[in-house]
Short mmCIF file of C-alpha atoms and ligand atoms in Angstrom, two decimals:
data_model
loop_
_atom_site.label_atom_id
_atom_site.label_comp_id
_atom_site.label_asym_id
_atom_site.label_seq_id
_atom_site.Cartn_x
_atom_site.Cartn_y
_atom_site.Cartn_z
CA UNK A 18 6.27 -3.81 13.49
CA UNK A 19 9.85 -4.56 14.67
CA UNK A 20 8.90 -8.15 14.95
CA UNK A 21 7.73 -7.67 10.98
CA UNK A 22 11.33 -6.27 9.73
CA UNK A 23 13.68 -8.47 11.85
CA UNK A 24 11.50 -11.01 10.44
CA UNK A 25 11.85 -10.32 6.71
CA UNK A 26 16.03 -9.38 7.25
CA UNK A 27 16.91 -12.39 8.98
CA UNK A 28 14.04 -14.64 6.79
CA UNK A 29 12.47 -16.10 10.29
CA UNK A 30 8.98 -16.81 10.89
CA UNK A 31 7.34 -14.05 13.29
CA UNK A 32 6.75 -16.02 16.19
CA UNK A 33 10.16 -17.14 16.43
CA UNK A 34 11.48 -13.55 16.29
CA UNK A 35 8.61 -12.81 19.38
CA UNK A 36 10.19 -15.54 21.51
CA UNK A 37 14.09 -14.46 20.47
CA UNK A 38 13.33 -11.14 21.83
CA UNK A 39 11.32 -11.84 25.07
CA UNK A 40 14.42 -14.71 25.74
CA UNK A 41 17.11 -11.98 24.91
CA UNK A 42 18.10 -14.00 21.98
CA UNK A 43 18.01 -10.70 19.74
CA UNK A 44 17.97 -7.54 21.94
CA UNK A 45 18.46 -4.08 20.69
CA UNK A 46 21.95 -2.99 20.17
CA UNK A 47 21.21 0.90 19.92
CA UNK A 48 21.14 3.36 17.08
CA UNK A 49 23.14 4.83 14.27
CA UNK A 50 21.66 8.25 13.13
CA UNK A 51 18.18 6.65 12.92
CA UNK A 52 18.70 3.49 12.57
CA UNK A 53 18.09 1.19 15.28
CA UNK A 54 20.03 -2.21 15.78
CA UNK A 55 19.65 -5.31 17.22
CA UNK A 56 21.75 -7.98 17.77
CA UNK A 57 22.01 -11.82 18.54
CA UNK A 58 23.36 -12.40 21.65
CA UNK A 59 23.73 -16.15 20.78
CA UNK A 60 23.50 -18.57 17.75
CA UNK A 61 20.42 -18.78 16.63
CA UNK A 62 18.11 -19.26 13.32
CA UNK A 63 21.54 -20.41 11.53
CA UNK A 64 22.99 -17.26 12.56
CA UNK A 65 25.99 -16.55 14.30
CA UNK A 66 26.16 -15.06 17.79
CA UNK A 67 27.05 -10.67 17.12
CA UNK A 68 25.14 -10.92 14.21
CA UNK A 69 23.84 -7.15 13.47
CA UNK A 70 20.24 -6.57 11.87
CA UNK A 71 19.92 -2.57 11.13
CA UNK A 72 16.74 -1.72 10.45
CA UNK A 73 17.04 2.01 8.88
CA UNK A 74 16.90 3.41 5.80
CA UNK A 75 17.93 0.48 4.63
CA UNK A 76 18.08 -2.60 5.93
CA UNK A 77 21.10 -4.59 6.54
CA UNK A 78 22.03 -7.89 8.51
CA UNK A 79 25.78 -8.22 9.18
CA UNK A 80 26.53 -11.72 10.30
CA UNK A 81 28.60 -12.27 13.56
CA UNK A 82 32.13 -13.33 13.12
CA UNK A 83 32.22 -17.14 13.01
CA UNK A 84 34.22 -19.32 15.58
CA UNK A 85 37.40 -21.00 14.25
CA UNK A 86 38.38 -24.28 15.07
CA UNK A 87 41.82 -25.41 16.55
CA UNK A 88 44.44 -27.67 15.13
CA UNK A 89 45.81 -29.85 17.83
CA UNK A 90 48.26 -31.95 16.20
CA UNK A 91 49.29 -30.31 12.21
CA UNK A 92 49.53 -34.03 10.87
CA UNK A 93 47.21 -35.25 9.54
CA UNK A 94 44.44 -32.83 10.47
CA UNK A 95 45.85 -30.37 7.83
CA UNK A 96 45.28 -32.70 5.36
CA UNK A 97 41.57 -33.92 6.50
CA UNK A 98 40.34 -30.94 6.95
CA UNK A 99 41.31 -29.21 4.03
CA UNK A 100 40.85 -32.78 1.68
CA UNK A 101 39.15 -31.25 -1.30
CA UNK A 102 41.79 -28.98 -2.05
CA UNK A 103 45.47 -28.83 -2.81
CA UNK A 104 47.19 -25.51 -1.40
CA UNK A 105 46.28 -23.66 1.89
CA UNK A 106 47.38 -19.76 2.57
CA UNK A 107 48.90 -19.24 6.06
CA UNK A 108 48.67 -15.94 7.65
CA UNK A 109 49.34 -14.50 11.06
CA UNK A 110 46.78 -14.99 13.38
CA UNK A 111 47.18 -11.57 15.59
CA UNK A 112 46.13 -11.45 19.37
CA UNK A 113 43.97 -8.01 19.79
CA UNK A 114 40.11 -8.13 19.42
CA UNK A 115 37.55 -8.68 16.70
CA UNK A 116 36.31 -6.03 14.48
CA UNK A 117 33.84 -6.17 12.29
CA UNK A 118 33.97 -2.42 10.61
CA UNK A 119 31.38 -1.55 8.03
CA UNK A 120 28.65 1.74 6.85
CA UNK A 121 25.57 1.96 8.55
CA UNK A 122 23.55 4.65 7.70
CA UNK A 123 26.59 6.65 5.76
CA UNK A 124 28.54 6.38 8.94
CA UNK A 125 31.40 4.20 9.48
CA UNK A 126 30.92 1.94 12.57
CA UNK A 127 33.01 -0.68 14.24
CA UNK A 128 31.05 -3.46 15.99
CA UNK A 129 32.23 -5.53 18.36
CA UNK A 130 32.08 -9.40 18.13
CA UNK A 131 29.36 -9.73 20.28
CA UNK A 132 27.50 -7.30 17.87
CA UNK A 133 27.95 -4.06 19.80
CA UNK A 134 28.86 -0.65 18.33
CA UNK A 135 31.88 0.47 20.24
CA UNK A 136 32.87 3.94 20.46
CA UNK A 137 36.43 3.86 21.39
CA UNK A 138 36.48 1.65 18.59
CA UNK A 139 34.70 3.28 16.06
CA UNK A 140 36.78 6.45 17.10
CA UNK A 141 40.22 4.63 16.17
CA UNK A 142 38.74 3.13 12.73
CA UNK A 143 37.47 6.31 11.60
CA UNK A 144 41.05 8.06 12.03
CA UNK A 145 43.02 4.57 9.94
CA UNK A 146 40.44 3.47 7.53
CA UNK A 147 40.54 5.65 4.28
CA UNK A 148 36.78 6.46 3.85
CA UNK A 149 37.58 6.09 0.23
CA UNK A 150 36.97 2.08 0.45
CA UNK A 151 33.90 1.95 1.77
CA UNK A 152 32.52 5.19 -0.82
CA UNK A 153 33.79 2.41 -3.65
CA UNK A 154 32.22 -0.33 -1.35
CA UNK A 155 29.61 0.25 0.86
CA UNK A 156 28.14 -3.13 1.23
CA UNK A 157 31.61 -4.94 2.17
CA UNK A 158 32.50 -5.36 5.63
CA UNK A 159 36.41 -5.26 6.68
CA UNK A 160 36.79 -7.96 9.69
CA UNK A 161 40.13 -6.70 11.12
CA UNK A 162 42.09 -7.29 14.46
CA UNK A 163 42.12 -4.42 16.68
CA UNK A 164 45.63 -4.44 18.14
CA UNK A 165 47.99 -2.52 20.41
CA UNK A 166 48.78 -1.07 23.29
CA UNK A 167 46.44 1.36 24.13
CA UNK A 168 43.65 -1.26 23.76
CA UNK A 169 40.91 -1.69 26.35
CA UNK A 170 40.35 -5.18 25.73
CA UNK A 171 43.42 -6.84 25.01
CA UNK A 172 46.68 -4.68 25.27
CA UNK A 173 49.46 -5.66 23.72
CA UNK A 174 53.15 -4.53 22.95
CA UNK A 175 54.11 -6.66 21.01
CA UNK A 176 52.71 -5.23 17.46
CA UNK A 177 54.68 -2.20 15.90
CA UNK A 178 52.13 0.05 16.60
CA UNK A 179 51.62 2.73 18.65
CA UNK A 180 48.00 3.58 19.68
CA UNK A 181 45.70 1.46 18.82
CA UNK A 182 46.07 -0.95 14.78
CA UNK A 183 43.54 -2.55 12.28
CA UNK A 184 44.82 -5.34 10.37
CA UNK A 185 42.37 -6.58 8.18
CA UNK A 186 41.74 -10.55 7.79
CA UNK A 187 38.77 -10.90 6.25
CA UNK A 188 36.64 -8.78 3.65
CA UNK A 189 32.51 -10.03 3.85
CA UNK A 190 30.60 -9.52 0.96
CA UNK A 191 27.20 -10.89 0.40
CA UNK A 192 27.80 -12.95 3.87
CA UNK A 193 30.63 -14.14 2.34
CA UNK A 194 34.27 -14.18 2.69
CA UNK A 195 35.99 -13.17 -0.10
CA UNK A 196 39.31 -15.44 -1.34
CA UNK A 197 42.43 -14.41 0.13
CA UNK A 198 44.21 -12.95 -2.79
CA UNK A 199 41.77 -10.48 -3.47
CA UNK A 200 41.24 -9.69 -0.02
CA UNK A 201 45.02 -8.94 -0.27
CA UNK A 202 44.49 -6.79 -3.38
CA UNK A 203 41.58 -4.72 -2.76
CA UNK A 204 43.19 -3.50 1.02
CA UNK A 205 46.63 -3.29 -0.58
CA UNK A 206 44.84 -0.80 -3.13
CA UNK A 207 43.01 1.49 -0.63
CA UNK A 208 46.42 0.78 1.78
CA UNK A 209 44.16 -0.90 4.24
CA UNK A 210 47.04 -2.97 6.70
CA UNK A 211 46.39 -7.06 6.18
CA UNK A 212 47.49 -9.19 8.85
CA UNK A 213 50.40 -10.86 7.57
CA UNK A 214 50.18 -13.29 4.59
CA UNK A 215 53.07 -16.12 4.55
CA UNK A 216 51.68 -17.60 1.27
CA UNK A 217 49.74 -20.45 -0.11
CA UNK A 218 51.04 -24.25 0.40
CA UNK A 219 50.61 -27.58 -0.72
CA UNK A 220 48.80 -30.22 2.28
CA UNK A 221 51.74 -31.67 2.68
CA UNK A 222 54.43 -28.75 3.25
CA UNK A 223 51.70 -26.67 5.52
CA UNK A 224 52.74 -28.68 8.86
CA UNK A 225 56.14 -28.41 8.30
CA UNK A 226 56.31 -24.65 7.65
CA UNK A 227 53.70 -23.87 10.29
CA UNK A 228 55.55 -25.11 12.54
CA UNK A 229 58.28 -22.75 11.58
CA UNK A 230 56.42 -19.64 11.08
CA UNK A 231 54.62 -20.22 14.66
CA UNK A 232 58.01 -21.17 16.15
CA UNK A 233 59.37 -17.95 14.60
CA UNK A 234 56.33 -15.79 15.90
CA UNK A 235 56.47 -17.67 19.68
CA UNK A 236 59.80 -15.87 20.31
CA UNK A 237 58.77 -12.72 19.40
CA UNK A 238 55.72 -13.17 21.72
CA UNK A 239 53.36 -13.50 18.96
CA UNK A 240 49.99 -15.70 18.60
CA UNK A 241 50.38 -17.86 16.13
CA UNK A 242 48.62 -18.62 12.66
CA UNK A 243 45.55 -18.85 10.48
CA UNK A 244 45.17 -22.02 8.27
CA UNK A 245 42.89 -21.30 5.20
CA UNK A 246 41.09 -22.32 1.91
CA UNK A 247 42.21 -19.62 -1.11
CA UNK A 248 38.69 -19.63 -2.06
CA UNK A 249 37.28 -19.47 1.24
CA UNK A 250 34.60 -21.90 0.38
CA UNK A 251 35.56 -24.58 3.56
CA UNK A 252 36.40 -22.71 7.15
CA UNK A 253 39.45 -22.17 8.11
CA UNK A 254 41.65 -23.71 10.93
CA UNK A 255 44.00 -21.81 14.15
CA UNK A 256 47.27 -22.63 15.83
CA UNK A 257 49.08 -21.08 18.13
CA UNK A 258 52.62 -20.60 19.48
CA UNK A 259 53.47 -22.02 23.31
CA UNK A 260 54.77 -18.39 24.19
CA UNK A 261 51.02 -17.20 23.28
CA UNK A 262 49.60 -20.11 24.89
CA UNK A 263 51.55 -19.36 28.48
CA UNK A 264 50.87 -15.58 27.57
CA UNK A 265 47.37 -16.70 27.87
CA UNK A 266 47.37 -18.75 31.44
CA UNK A 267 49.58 -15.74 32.90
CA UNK A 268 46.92 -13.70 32.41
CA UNK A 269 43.99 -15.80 33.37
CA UNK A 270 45.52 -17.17 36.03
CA UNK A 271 46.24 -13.27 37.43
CA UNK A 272 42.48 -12.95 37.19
CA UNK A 273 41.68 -16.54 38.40
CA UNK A 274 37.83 -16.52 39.52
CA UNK A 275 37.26 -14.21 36.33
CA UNK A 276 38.01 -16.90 33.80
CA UNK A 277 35.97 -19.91 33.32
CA UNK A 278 37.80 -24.09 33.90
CA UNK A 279 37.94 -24.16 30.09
CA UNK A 280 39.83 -21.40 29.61
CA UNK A 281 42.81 -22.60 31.46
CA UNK A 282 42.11 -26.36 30.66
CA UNK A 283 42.26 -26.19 26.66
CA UNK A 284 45.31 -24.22 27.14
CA UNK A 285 46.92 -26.56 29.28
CA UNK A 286 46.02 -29.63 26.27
CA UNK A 287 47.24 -27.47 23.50
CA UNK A 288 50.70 -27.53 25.35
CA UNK A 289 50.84 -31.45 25.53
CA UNK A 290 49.94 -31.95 22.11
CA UNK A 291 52.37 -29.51 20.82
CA UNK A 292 55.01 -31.00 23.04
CA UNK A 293 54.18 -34.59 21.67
CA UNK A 294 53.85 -33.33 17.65
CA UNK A 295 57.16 -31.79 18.32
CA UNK A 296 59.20 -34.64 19.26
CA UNK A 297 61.07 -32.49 21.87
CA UNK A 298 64.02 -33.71 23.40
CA UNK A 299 64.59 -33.84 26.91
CA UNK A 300 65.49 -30.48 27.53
CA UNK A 301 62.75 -28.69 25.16
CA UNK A 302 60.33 -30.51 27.12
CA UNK A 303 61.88 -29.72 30.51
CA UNK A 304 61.48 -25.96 28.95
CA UNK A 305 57.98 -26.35 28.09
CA UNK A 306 56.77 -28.04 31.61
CA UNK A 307 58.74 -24.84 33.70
CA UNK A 308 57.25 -22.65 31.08
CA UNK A 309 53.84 -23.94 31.67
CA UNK A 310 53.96 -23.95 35.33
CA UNK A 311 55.44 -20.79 35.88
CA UNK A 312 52.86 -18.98 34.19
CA UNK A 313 50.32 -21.08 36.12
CA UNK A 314 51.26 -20.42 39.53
CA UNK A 315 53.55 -17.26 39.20
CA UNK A 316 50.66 -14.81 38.75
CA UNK A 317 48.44 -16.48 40.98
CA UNK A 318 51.00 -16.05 43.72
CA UNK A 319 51.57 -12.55 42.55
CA UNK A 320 47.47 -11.73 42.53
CA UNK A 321 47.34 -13.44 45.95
CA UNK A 322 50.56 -11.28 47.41
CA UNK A 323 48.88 -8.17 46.17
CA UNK A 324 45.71 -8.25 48.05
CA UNK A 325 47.24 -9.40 51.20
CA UNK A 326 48.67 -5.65 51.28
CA UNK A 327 45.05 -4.63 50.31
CA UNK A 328 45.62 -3.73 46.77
CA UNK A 329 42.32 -4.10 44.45
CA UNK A 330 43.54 -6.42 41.26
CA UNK A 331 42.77 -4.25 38.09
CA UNK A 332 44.89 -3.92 34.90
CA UNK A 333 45.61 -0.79 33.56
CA UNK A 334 45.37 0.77 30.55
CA UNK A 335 46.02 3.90 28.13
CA UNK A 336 43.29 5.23 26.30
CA UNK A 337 44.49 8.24 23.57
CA UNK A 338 41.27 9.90 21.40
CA UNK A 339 40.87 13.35 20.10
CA UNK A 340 37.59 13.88 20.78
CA UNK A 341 36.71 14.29 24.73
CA UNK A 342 33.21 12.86 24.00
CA UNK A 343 34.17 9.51 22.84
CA UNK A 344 35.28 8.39 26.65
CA UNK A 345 32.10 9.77 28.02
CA UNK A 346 30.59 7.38 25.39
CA UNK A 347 32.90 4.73 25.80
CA UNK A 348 32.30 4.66 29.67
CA UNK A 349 28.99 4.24 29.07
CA UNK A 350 29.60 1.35 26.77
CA UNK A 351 31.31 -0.42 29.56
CA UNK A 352 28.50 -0.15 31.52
CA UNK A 353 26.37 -1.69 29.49
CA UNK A 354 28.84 -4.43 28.98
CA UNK A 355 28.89 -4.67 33.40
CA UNK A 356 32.57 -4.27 33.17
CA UNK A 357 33.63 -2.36 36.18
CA UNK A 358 36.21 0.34 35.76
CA UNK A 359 37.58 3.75 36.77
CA UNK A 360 39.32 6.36 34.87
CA UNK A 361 41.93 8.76 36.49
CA UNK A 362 42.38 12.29 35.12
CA UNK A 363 42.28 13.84 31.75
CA UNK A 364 45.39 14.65 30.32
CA UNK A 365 45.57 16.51 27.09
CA UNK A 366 49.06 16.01 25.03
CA UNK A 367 49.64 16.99 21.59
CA UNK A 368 45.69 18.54 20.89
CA UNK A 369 44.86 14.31 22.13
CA UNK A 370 43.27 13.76 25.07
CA UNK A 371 45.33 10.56 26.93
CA UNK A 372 43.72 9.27 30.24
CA UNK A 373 44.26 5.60 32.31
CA UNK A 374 41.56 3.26 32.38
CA UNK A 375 41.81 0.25 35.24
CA UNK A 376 39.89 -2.23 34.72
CA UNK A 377 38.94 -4.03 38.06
CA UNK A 378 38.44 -7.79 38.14
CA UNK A 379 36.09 -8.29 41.25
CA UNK A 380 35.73 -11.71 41.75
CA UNK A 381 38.96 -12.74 41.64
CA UNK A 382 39.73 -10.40 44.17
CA UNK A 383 36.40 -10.77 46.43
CA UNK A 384 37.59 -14.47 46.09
CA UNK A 385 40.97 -13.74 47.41
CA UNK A 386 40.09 -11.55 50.24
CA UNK A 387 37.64 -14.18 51.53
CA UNK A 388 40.10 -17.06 51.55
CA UNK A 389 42.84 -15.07 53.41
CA UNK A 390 40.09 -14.17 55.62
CA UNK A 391 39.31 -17.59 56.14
CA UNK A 392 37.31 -18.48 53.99
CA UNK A 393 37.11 -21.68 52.25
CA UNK A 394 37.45 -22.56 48.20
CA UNK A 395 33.98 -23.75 48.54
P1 ATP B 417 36.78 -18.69 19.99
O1 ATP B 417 38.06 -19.27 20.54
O2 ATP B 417 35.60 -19.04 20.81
O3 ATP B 417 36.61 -18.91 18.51
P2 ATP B 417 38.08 -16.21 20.17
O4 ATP B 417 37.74 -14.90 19.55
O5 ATP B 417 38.71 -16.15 21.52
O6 ATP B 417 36.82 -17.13 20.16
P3 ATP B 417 40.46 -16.84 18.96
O7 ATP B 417 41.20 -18.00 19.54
O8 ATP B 417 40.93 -15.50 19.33
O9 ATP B 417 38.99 -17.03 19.23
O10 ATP B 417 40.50 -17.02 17.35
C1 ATP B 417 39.61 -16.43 16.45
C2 ATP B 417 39.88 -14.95 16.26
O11 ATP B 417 41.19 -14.70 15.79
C3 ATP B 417 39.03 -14.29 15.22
O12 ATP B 417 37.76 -14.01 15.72
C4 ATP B 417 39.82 -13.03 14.90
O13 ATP B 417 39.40 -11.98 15.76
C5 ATP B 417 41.23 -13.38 15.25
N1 ATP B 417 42.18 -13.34 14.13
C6 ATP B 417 43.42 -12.76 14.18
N2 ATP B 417 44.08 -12.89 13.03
C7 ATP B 417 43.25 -13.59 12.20
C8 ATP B 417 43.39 -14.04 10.84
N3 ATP B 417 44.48 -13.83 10.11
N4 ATP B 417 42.33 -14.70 10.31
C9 ATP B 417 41.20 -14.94 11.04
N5 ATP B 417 41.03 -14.54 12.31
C10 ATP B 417 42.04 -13.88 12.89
MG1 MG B 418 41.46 -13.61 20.02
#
């Protein structure tokens, strides 16, 4: 039956769809009023990992977020990548999470990249997104940047908002991205927020102002940018600002045993190959390598300092909904992703109820522990 439907949606012979789901390729992703989903925990069948298949009322497939590739050096991959065509649009590439927000079943959902519906989420969309866009549009999909400080994945201050922001960066329509301007125009008409859009230029001014614009964003402690075609026919290309970059290692290295080699290693080449397309003098580079280091070893030391004096290494968080249920939900969601966490008391302020979240990162600090007990690295 199920095998039948997923089958037909995602255009897949039936045997393939058997082994996907005994292998946990596509596993079921719960339900939305009575639809059920499933998702793709990996690439597969030409689709992207997070794709969503809702089999309902009617059925829909909603295909994961792809990955997007880095620029290393802005000269003269700019200009290979994007050969076919003469002007690229830069916009702000924003550090929060992925969204993909869409209707399912009437309801207005907010999956997760990995193809999850997530309630906290979902919560925080309904109350920004004007419901008006997706009565005009149900089939399009915003893709959007969940950003801010009261974020349970990635909090952030450095956005001007206060809870928790959608910027939209993407509209899917038919599986397909629409092109930038009217991206721009439909969310600008239903006053949907955009990430910011720095404009459209020719191959051979794009390195030259990127460079700016991400210099610009690094000292305000901001990620960097997107790098795409107008049309968004070819895919489109990130790069990011050093102060992002060392934002990055600081935090991984905090949580060192929780973050994989390549994590920290790809950071670590984006910094030399900045460095070199640069041309820093003496004294930026001098800048860059203390940067670099500090944010290597400072919160390492830190992490290490803290569970001498027998402190558990978490990260804390603020969590603000009006609707008690949603963190009863949301806690379950997090145990279902097997992250481990605790939440302190429930505070109500201004008819919201506000409680902290810590998030505990238990390998890194099992690790820790063990080698101050004398344990060795391996
Ligand atoms: P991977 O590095 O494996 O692709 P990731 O999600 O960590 O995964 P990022 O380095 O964060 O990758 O870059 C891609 C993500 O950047 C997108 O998935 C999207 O969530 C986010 N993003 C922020 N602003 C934009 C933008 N203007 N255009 C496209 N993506 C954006
Ligand atoms: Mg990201």
């Amino acid at each position: 039956m199920i095998e039948e439907k997923l089958s037909e949606i995602l255009k897949i012979e039936e045997f393939r769809i058997r082994g996907f789901l005994k292998r946990r390729v596509i596993s079921k992703a719960g339900k939305v009023g009575k639809a059920e989903l499933y998702r793709l925990e990996r690439d597969a069948g030409g689709y992207e990992q997070g794709t969503v298949i809702v089999i309902g009322e009617e059925p829909k497939l909603i295909r994961g977020y792809p990955k997007i590739k880095r620029v290393l050096v802005l000269t003269p991959t700019i200009e290979k990548h994007f050969h076919s065509i003469p002007k690229v649009g830069i916009e702000e590439k924003m550090n929060g999470y992925n969204v993909r927000i869409c209707l399912i079943e009437d309801e207005l959902v907010a999956l997760t990249r990995g193809g999850l519906v997530c309630p906290y989420t979902t919560h925080k969309a309904e109350e920004v997104i004007d419901r008006a866009f997706f009565v005009d549009n149900p089939e399009m999909i915003l893709c959007a940047e969940a950003v801010g400080p009261e974020n349970p994945y990635v909090p952030k201050d450095v956005y001007d908002v206060r809870s928790l922001g959608f910027f939209v960066f993407d509209i899917m329509r038919d599986n397909r991205r629409v092109p930038i301007k009217e991206k721009l125009e439909i969310c600008d008409s239903y006053g949907i927020k955009t990430t910011t859009f720095f404009g459209f230029f020719s191959k051979n001014e794009a390195p030259k102002e990127i460079m700016k614009i991400v210099k610009r964003l690094g000292e305000r402690g901001r990620e960097g940018v997107v790098v795409k075609d107008p049309e968004m026919r070819i895919e489109p290309l990130k790069y990011t600002s050093s102060e992002s970059n060392c934002g990055d290692l600081k935090y991984a290295f905090r949580f060192y045993n929780d973050y994989g080699v390549h994590f920290f290693l790809s950071r670590v080449v984006r910094e030399a190959f900045q460095s070199f397309e640069w041309g820093e003098n003496e004294e930026e580079r001098s800048k860059r390598i203390e940067r670099v280091g500090k944010n290597i070893l400072e919160p390492m030391i830190e992490t290490i300092e803290r569970v001498s004096r027998g402190e558990k290494i978490g990260e804390r968080v603020t969590l603000r909904v009006r609707d008690l249920n949603v963190i009863h939900k949301f806690q379950r969601h997090l145990r279902r992703l097997g992250i481990d966490a605790s939440f302190g008391e429930i505070k109500e302020e201004n008819g919201e109820f506000v409680v902290e979240m810590t998030r505990y990162y238990t390998s890194t600090n099992d690790k820790t522990k063990s080698i101050l007990e004398g344990g060795t690295w391996s």
